[in-house]
Amino acid sequence: MSSAQRKDDHVRLAMEQQHAHSGRNQFDEVSFVHHALAGIDRPDVSLATTFAGLTWQAPLYINAMTGGSAKTGVINRDLAIAARETGVAIASGSMHAYFKDPSCAATFRVLREENPDGFVLANVNATASVDNARRAIDLIQANALQIHLNTAQETPMPEGDRSFGSWAAQIERIAAAVDVPVIVKEVGNGLSRETILALPNLGVQVADVSGRGGTDFARIENGRRELADYAYLHDWGQSTVACLLDAQDVDIPVLASGGVRTPLDVARALALGARAVGSSGGFLRTLLDGDVFALVAKISAWLDQLAALQTMLGARTPADLTRCDLLIHGELRSFCTDRGIDTRRLAQRSSSIDALHEMTGSTR
């Protein structure tokens, strides 16, 4: 099977998942404690976020999706237009197809052509050579480089990699050789605390946990197998919110993606420590079920509603959401117990109560 056909299959199977999804995931097991006098004035709210020496005008990004075929080139064009019109960052899909077949370069280059002044991330896998990593960055004049980790996808992939032992060393080589920040991300199975803590020693500046809850690439690759005999790998890994809880107080900026469905999920992820939040499948569904105008409208609405949530919660910046009180429920609470995460501390951060007392003039 050609690489272009595989890319088209990924989009088709991802959309089948989107249309079949129940709509629930572990984001539903995180809730804010409501403090009715914590609200602030909307003009005082900023969406800007800063991490690893970067400043984005909003803590939202269109995460890695596709490229490598004529159809996916059209998708990338529309995604780039949406990023340009809304001011959010955007990541390319894996550029491995370009390394194998340079004739598909235009399907990735369009991300920069349609978004000349935006923040664009190139995306490669952990087996990419240093030269190919540089080629990916140069092709789209990338502001940063994503290196994706996807052992649970490669394992059921009929033509997938079976050698993972060299990945850490190769990430270190790439990070030392490129001139842009390096972000290591999963593809939907999550980064554990132990993995995140290892990344700074490899020269990585940012981690994107990209947890379970959104597009399931193990399920996609199993669907491409004649016998579909890897079904037991469906839903492998940790959810996005579990990863964020696991990553409390790590010494590397953390981004969140995987199963982000609404502006409330964005706020939940930011409150759990993410510096910015990415979406892929939901944005792709909006684009393919509608058009680029529908996607621009959706992203614009998300940004407006996120600012509204910050106003209600008393968070002048996205980072201020980490001072809001959170309750952890259900299976997620059991995960925290087993991993030694103190959920009471999250429930008693009380920045909102501090703001309430400032406004009422009383003391705690």
XYZ file of C-alpha atoms in Angstrom:
364
model
C 0.000 0.000 0.000
C 1.278 3.467 -0.876
C 1.994 6.025 1.812
C -0.604 8.348 0.275
C -3.290 5.663 0.511
C -2.362 4.988 4.138
C -2.746 8.706 4.948
C -6.180 8.764 3.327
C -7.138 5.616 5.253
C -6.087 7.282 8.509
C -8.418 10.219 7.856
C -11.312 7.925 6.907
C -10.892 5.679 9.945
C -10.381 8.626 12.289
C -13.660 10.136 11.103
C -15.435 6.818 11.617
C -14.229 6.934 15.231
C -15.395 10.526 15.627
C -18.891 9.694 14.399
C -19.113 6.551 16.565
C -17.664 8.010 19.780
C -19.914 7.981 22.838
C -18.899 11.529 23.707
C -17.633 10.729 27.223
C -14.074 10.483 28.474
C -12.131 11.181 31.668
C -12.357 14.946 31.256
C -15.857 14.381 32.679
C -14.252 13.212 35.928
C -12.744 16.664 36.596
C -14.917 19.525 37.884
C -14.312 23.028 39.196
C -15.440 24.035 42.660
C -17.837 26.893 41.988
C -17.141 30.078 43.976
C -20.001 32.444 43.201
C -18.101 35.656 43.998
C -14.841 34.746 42.276
C -15.686 36.340 38.923
C -13.732 39.208 37.400
C -14.308 41.680 34.550
C -13.991 40.393 30.997
C -11.636 43.219 29.853
C -9.166 42.030 32.501
C -8.855 38.587 30.905
C -6.003 37.618 28.580
C -5.698 34.370 26.632
C -1.949 34.708 26.058
C 0.275 31.888 27.271
C 4.049 31.716 27.622
C 6.277 28.617 27.879
C 9.783 27.565 26.828
C 10.522 31.101 25.701
C 7.483 31.135 23.406
C 4.405 33.344 23.613
C 1.160 32.315 21.932
C -1.779 34.677 21.746
C -4.095 31.845 22.821
C -3.580 28.564 24.728
C -5.131 26.542 21.909
C -3.561 24.835 18.903
C -4.561 22.651 15.986
C -2.553 19.521 16.657
C -0.844 17.128 14.249
C -3.171 15.453 11.769
C -2.214 14.715 8.208
C -0.410 15.354 4.915
C 1.179 13.204 2.235
C -1.618 12.814 -0.333
C -3.625 15.091 -2.597
C -6.699 14.817 -0.348
C -4.791 15.488 2.838
C -3.050 18.423 1.187
C -6.453 20.055 0.753
C -7.207 19.359 4.424
C -3.912 20.944 5.466
C -4.685 24.002 3.342
C -7.987 24.516 5.133
C -6.483 23.842 8.563
C -3.812 26.455 7.846
C -6.433 28.981 6.799
C -8.329 28.338 10.032
C -5.139 28.815 12.053
C -4.377 32.049 10.218
C -7.860 33.465 10.714
C -8.021 32.628 14.427
C -4.383 33.165 15.415
C -3.858 29.714 16.918
C -0.748 27.586 16.425
C -0.840 24.582 14.100
C 1.186 21.372 13.769
C 1.697 19.321 10.637
C 0.957 15.650 10.508
C 3.882 13.234 10.448
C 6.228 14.252 7.627
C 7.578 10.724 7.139
C 5.638 10.544 3.873
C 7.657 13.512 2.572
C 10.946 11.793 3.423
C 9.852 8.735 1.417
C 8.365 10.719 -1.467
C 9.492 14.353 -1.846
C 6.835 14.871 -4.529
C 4.248 15.254 -1.735
C 6.092 18.250 -0.259
C 3.358 20.668 -1.311
C 0.821 18.893 0.923
C 2.882 20.038 3.915
C 4.311 23.293 2.550
C 0.771 24.653 2.248
C 0.668 24.990 6.045
C 3.163 27.854 5.778
C 1.972 29.222 2.449
C -1.540 29.797 3.789
C -0.310 30.901 7.214
C 2.853 32.920 6.557
C 3.026 34.682 9.917
C 1.608 31.965 12.172
C 3.258 29.570 14.608
C 3.759 26.293 12.730
C 5.190 23.053 14.111
C 6.803 20.349 11.995
C 6.224 16.737 13.019
C 8.569 13.750 12.675
C 8.870 10.357 14.307
C 11.615 9.292 16.697
C 13.422 7.343 13.971
C 13.916 10.398 11.760
C 17.501 11.209 10.893
C 18.932 14.564 11.908
C 19.033 15.576 8.250
C 15.353 14.685 7.782
C 14.373 16.583 10.919
C 16.114 19.638 9.473
C 14.395 19.077 6.109
C 11.011 18.991 7.835
C 11.701 22.252 9.651
C 13.005 23.936 6.512
C 10.121 22.795 4.297
C 7.480 24.625 6.334
C 9.769 27.183 8.037
C 8.681 25.639 11.324
C 8.864 27.547 14.584
C 9.179 24.313 16.576
C 9.592 20.587 16.019
C 7.308 17.864 17.334
C 8.780 14.381 17.694
C 6.004 11.853 18.150
C 6.139 8.624 20.148
C 3.733 5.938 18.979
C 4.750 2.424 20.002
C 1.103 1.417 20.534
C 0.333 2.539 16.980
C 3.398 0.950 15.380
C 2.774 -2.420 17.052
C -0.480 -3.317 15.209
C 0.491 -1.363 12.059
C 1.089 -3.980 9.330
C 4.153 -2.102 8.067
C 5.068 -0.574 11.446
C 8.372 -0.343 13.282
C 9.356 -3.135 15.661
C 12.554 -1.605 17.047
C 12.077 1.050 19.723
C 15.263 0.833 21.769
C 17.089 3.609 19.910
C 14.359 6.217 20.166
C 15.656 8.102 23.219
C 19.153 8.425 21.798
C 17.815 9.621 18.455
C 15.617 12.233 20.111
C 18.710 13.508 21.917
C 20.639 13.724 18.646
C 17.848 15.630 16.924
C 17.327 18.025 19.822
C 21.031 18.874 19.866
C 21.132 19.513 16.132
C 18.099 21.706 15.397
C 17.674 25.422 16.043
C 14.023 25.410 17.158
C 12.375 24.173 20.361
C 11.698 20.436 20.446
C 8.388 19.083 21.716
C 7.938 15.363 22.333
C 4.357 14.143 22.050
C 2.432 10.905 22.171
C -0.267 10.178 19.584
C -3.111 9.265 21.926
C -1.762 6.861 24.532
C -0.290 9.356 26.985
C 3.055 10.250 28.532
C 3.699 8.914 32.024
C 5.419 11.013 34.675
C 8.525 8.863 34.295
C 8.642 9.542 30.546
C 8.150 13.279 31.007
C 10.903 13.471 33.625
C 13.326 11.793 31.201
C 12.787 14.334 28.411
C 14.841 17.312 29.679
C 17.909 15.067 29.845
C 17.414 14.441 26.111
C 17.382 18.166 25.340
C 13.600 18.350 24.943
C 11.978 21.656 25.955
C 8.265 20.739 26.031
C 6.113 17.599 26.507
C 2.669 17.103 24.920
C 0.973 14.317 26.882
C -1.507 13.499 24.066
C -3.471 10.990 26.090
C -6.251 8.493 25.536
C -9.742 9.844 24.921
C -9.617 11.063 21.331
C -8.527 9.351 18.120
C -7.257 5.833 18.848
C -4.457 5.019 16.404
C -4.025 1.486 17.681
C -7.661 0.941 16.729
C -7.054 2.571 13.335
C -4.063 0.369 12.548
C -5.865 -2.746 13.769
C -8.691 -1.814 11.393
C -6.188 -1.960 8.543
C -5.201 -5.539 9.443
C -6.861 -8.395 7.590
C -7.729 -10.256 10.820
C -8.044 -7.201 13.103
C -6.297 -9.339 15.693
C -4.923 -6.537 17.897
C -8.276 -5.412 19.288
C -6.934 -5.825 22.828
C -4.778 -2.728 22.241
C -7.822 -0.516 21.739
C -7.939 2.195 24.440
C -4.358 1.489 25.507
C -2.617 3.960 27.800
C -3.546 6.842 30.109
C -6.105 9.553 29.485
C -5.014 13.139 28.928
C -6.238 14.254 32.341
C -4.568 11.279 34.038
C -1.293 12.291 32.394
C -1.698 15.897 33.544
C -2.343 14.742 37.090
C 0.694 12.462 36.877
C 2.798 15.418 35.693
C 2.089 17.769 38.602
C 5.161 19.897 39.426
C 7.448 18.498 36.711
C 10.258 20.818 35.601
C 9.267 20.968 31.925
C 6.325 22.781 30.313
C 3.477 20.410 29.504
C 0.908 20.695 26.725
C -2.328 18.701 26.588
C -4.097 17.015 23.706
C -6.227 13.938 23.227
C -9.997 13.873 23.675
C -10.465 17.640 23.995
C -14.141 18.213 23.098
C -15.167 21.636 24.430
C -13.808 24.914 25.833
C -14.526 23.471 29.292
C -12.085 20.634 28.539
C -9.532 23.282 27.551
C -10.081 25.068 30.880
C -9.837 21.765 32.786
C -6.531 20.925 31.100
C -5.129 24.400 31.776
C -6.222 24.141 35.410
C -4.328 20.839 35.636
C -1.144 22.564 34.509
C -1.129 22.472 30.710
C 0.355 25.608 29.137
C -1.724 25.118 25.989
C -4.269 22.621 24.712
C -4.525 20.973 21.302
C -7.360 19.400 19.375
C -7.228 17.241 16.264
C -10.155 14.895 15.630
C -12.899 17.293 16.691
C -11.547 20.086 14.502
C -11.105 17.674 11.593
C -14.692 16.497 11.926
C -15.956 20.086 11.872
C -13.932 20.754 8.729
C -14.960 17.610 6.850
C -18.619 17.710 7.917
C -18.762 21.404 7.048
C -16.063 23.606 5.553
C -13.234 25.919 6.528
C -15.701 28.641 7.514
C -17.335 26.250 9.987
C -13.938 25.460 11.504
C -13.008 29.143 11.805
C -16.348 29.772 13.516
C -15.801 26.847 15.911
C -12.285 27.868 16.938
C -13.393 31.494 17.346
C -16.282 30.377 19.543
C -13.954 28.220 21.648
C -11.628 31.165 22.250
C -14.522 33.432 23.184
C -15.992 30.827 25.530
C -12.621 30.102 27.126
C -12.298 33.808 27.940
C -15.814 33.668 29.388
C -14.888 30.710 31.591
C -11.764 32.488 32.818
C -13.938 35.503 33.651
C -16.337 33.371 35.696
C -13.533 31.487 37.451
C -11.519 34.614 38.285
C -8.521 33.690 36.125
C -6.961 36.701 34.439
C -4.622 34.460 32.447
C -4.671 30.775 31.464
C -1.926 30.162 34.036
C -4.203 31.548 36.776
C -6.515 28.594 36.233
C -3.937 26.469 38.068
C -5.028 28.280 41.260
C -8.663 27.214 40.920
C -10.041 24.388 43.046
C -10.664 21.078 41.284
C -12.519 17.914 42.255
C -11.446 14.531 40.851
C -14.080 11.817 40.503
C -14.578 8.212 39.445
C -11.850 6.016 37.972
C -9.585 9.037 37.721
C -9.593 9.321 41.494
C -8.528 5.677 41.766
C -5.685 6.391 39.330
C -4.543 9.234 41.583
C -4.638 7.001 44.651
C -2.526 4.334 42.966
C -0.017 6.879 41.624
C 0.278 8.740 44.946
C -1.326 11.987 43.732
C -2.895 14.150 46.449
C -6.318 15.145 45.126
C -7.132 17.065 48.322
C -4.441 19.580 47.466
C -6.137 20.210 44.113
C -9.487 20.701 45.839
C -8.076 23.234 48.297
C -5.915 25.508 46.173
C -8.441 28.233 47.032
C -7.195 31.007 44.768
C -10.824 31.695 43.955
C -11.608 32.012 47.669
C -8.622 34.359 48.042
C -10.048 36.523 45.257
C -13.470 36.395 46.912
C -12.004 37.605 50.202
C -10.126 40.389 48.460
C -13.368 41.598 46.894
C -15.387 41.397 50.107
C -12.601 42.881 52.231
C -12.635 39.999 54.702
C -9.739 37.802 55.803
C -9.348 34.033 55.905
